[in-house]
PDB file of C-alpha atoms in Angstrom:
ATOM      1  CA  MET A   1      -4.502 -68.805 -43.419  1.00 71.00           C
ATOM      2  CA  GLU A   2      -5.729 -70.530 -40.316  1.00 83.00           C
ATOM      3  CA  LEU A   3      -7.104 -67.055 -38.791  1.00 84.00           C
ATOM      4  CA  MET A   4      -8.317 -66.148 -41.908  1.00 85.00           C
ATOM      5  CA  GLY A   5     -10.128 -69.368 -43.540  1.00 89.00           C
ATOM      6  CA  ALA A   6     -12.117 -68.778 -39.347  1.00 93.00           C
ATOM      7  CA  SER A   7     -12.660 -65.187 -40.007  1.00 93.00           C
ATOM      8  CA  LEU A   8     -14.305 -66.158 -43.832  1.00 92.00           C
ATOM      9  CA  ALA A   9     -16.719 -68.806 -41.778  1.00 95.00           C
ATOM     10  CA  MET A  10     -17.240 -66.394 -39.213  1.00 95.00           C
ATOM     11  CA  ILE A  11     -18.219 -64.073 -41.449  1.00 95.00           C
ATOM     12  CA  GLN A  12     -20.758 -66.553 -43.753  1.00 96.00           C
ATOM     13  CA  GLU A  13     -22.214 -67.789 -39.807  1.00 96.00           C
ATOM     14  CA  GLY A  14     -23.156 -64.084 -39.129  1.00 96.00           C
ATOM     15  CA  SER A  15     -24.967 -63.445 -42.170  1.00 95.00           C
ATOM     16  CA  VAL A  16     -26.651 -66.142 -42.073  1.00 96.00           C
ATOM     17  CA  ARG A  17     -27.904 -65.829 -38.776  1.00 97.00           C
ATOM     18  CA  GLU A  18     -28.742 -62.207 -39.888  1.00 96.00           C
ATOM     19  CA  ASN A  19     -25.546 -60.966 -36.506  1.00 97.00           C
ATOM     20  CA  ALA A  20     -23.981 -57.953 -37.546  1.00 96.00           C
ATOM     21  CA  GLU A  21     -21.498 -58.120 -34.970  1.00 97.00           C
ATOM     22  CA  LEU A  22     -19.919 -61.321 -35.718  1.00 96.00           C
ATOM     23  CA  THR A  23     -20.075 -60.283 -39.178  1.00 95.00           C
ATOM     24  CA  LYS A  24     -18.344 -56.908 -38.362  1.00 95.00           C
ATOM     25  CA  THR A  25     -15.905 -58.640 -35.737  1.00 95.00           C
ATOM     26  CA  ALA A  26     -15.045 -61.404 -38.854  1.00 94.00           C
ATOM     27  CA  ALA A  27     -14.319 -58.248 -41.165  1.00 93.00           C
ATOM     28  CA  ASP A  28     -12.369 -56.814 -38.624  1.00 92.00           C
ATOM     29  CA  ARG A  29      -9.731 -59.609 -38.254  1.00 92.00           C
ATOM     30  CA  ILE A  30      -9.417 -59.636 -42.005  1.00 87.00           C
ATOM     31  CA  LEU A  31      -9.020 -56.473 -42.403  1.00 85.00           C
ATOM     32  CA  LYS A  32      -6.312 -55.955 -39.775  1.00 87.00           C
ATOM     33  CA  HIS A  33      -4.244 -59.299 -40.767  1.00 80.00           C
ATOM     34  CA  PRO A  34      -1.167 -58.625 -41.578  1.00 75.00           C
ATOM     35  CA  ALA A  35      -0.129 -59.399 -45.610  1.00 68.00           C
ATOM     36  CA  PRO A  36       2.188 -62.206 -46.312  1.00 68.00           C
ATOM     37  CA  LYS A  37       5.783 -60.531 -46.950  1.00 69.00           C
ATOM     38  CA  HIS A  38       6.357 -63.346 -49.662  1.00 71.00           C
ATOM     39  CA  GLN A  39       4.199 -64.322 -52.929  1.00 71.00           C
ATOM     40  CA  PRO A  40       1.191 -66.458 -51.377  1.00 68.00           C
ATOM     41  CA  TRP A  41       0.493 -67.943 -54.516  1.00 65.00           C
ATOM     42  CA  THR A  42       3.647 -69.969 -54.071  1.00 73.00           C
ATOM     43  CA  ILE A  43       1.769 -72.133 -52.048  1.00 74.00           C
ATOM     44  CA  ILE A  44      -0.356 -72.825 -54.572  1.00 79.00           C
ATOM     45  CA  ALA A  45       0.475 -75.223 -57.756  1.00 85.00           C
ATOM     46  CA  ASP A  46       1.734 -73.969 -60.822  1.00 86.00           C
ATOM     47  CA  ALA A  47      -1.558 -75.279 -62.321  1.00 90.00           C
ATOM     48  CA  ASP A  48      -3.736 -73.186 -60.186  1.00 87.00           C
ATOM     49  CA  GLN A  49      -2.086 -70.504 -59.687  1.00 84.00           C
ATOM     50  CA  ALA A  50      -3.789 -67.874 -61.636  1.00 86.00           C
ATOM     51  CA  ALA A  51      -7.127 -68.715 -60.443  1.00 87.00           C
ATOM     52  CA  PHE A  52      -5.940 -68.548 -57.088  1.00 80.00           C
ATOM     53  CA  LYS A  53      -4.950 -64.979 -57.630  1.00 79.00           C
ATOM     54  CA  GLN A  54      -8.108 -64.257 -59.362  1.00 82.00           C
ATOM     55  CA  SER A  55     -10.028 -65.408 -56.090  1.00 82.00           C
ATOM     56  CA  LEU A  56      -7.476 -63.212 -54.218  1.00 75.00           C
ATOM     57  CA  LEU A  57      -8.805 -60.162 -56.200  1.00 76.00           C
ATOM     58  CA  SER A  58     -12.846 -61.015 -55.436  1.00 74.00           C
ATOM     59  CA  TYR A  59     -11.762 -60.739 -51.748  1.00 68.00           C
ATOM     60  CA  ASP A  60     -10.024 -57.533 -51.856  1.00 61.00           C
TER      61      ASP A  60
END
């Protein structure tokens, strides 16, 4: 999860600074990040799981 968070921050910084290379590098890190072998929403509290699943669809 740390890599995903850092990559998202890099995408945001690249967008703000209009740095296409930084944005592409971060997007590639996310694209090549291995998917979890379990259901990733199990780390989220039951009350927040529906919103978390929806956010995953947004990023997908």
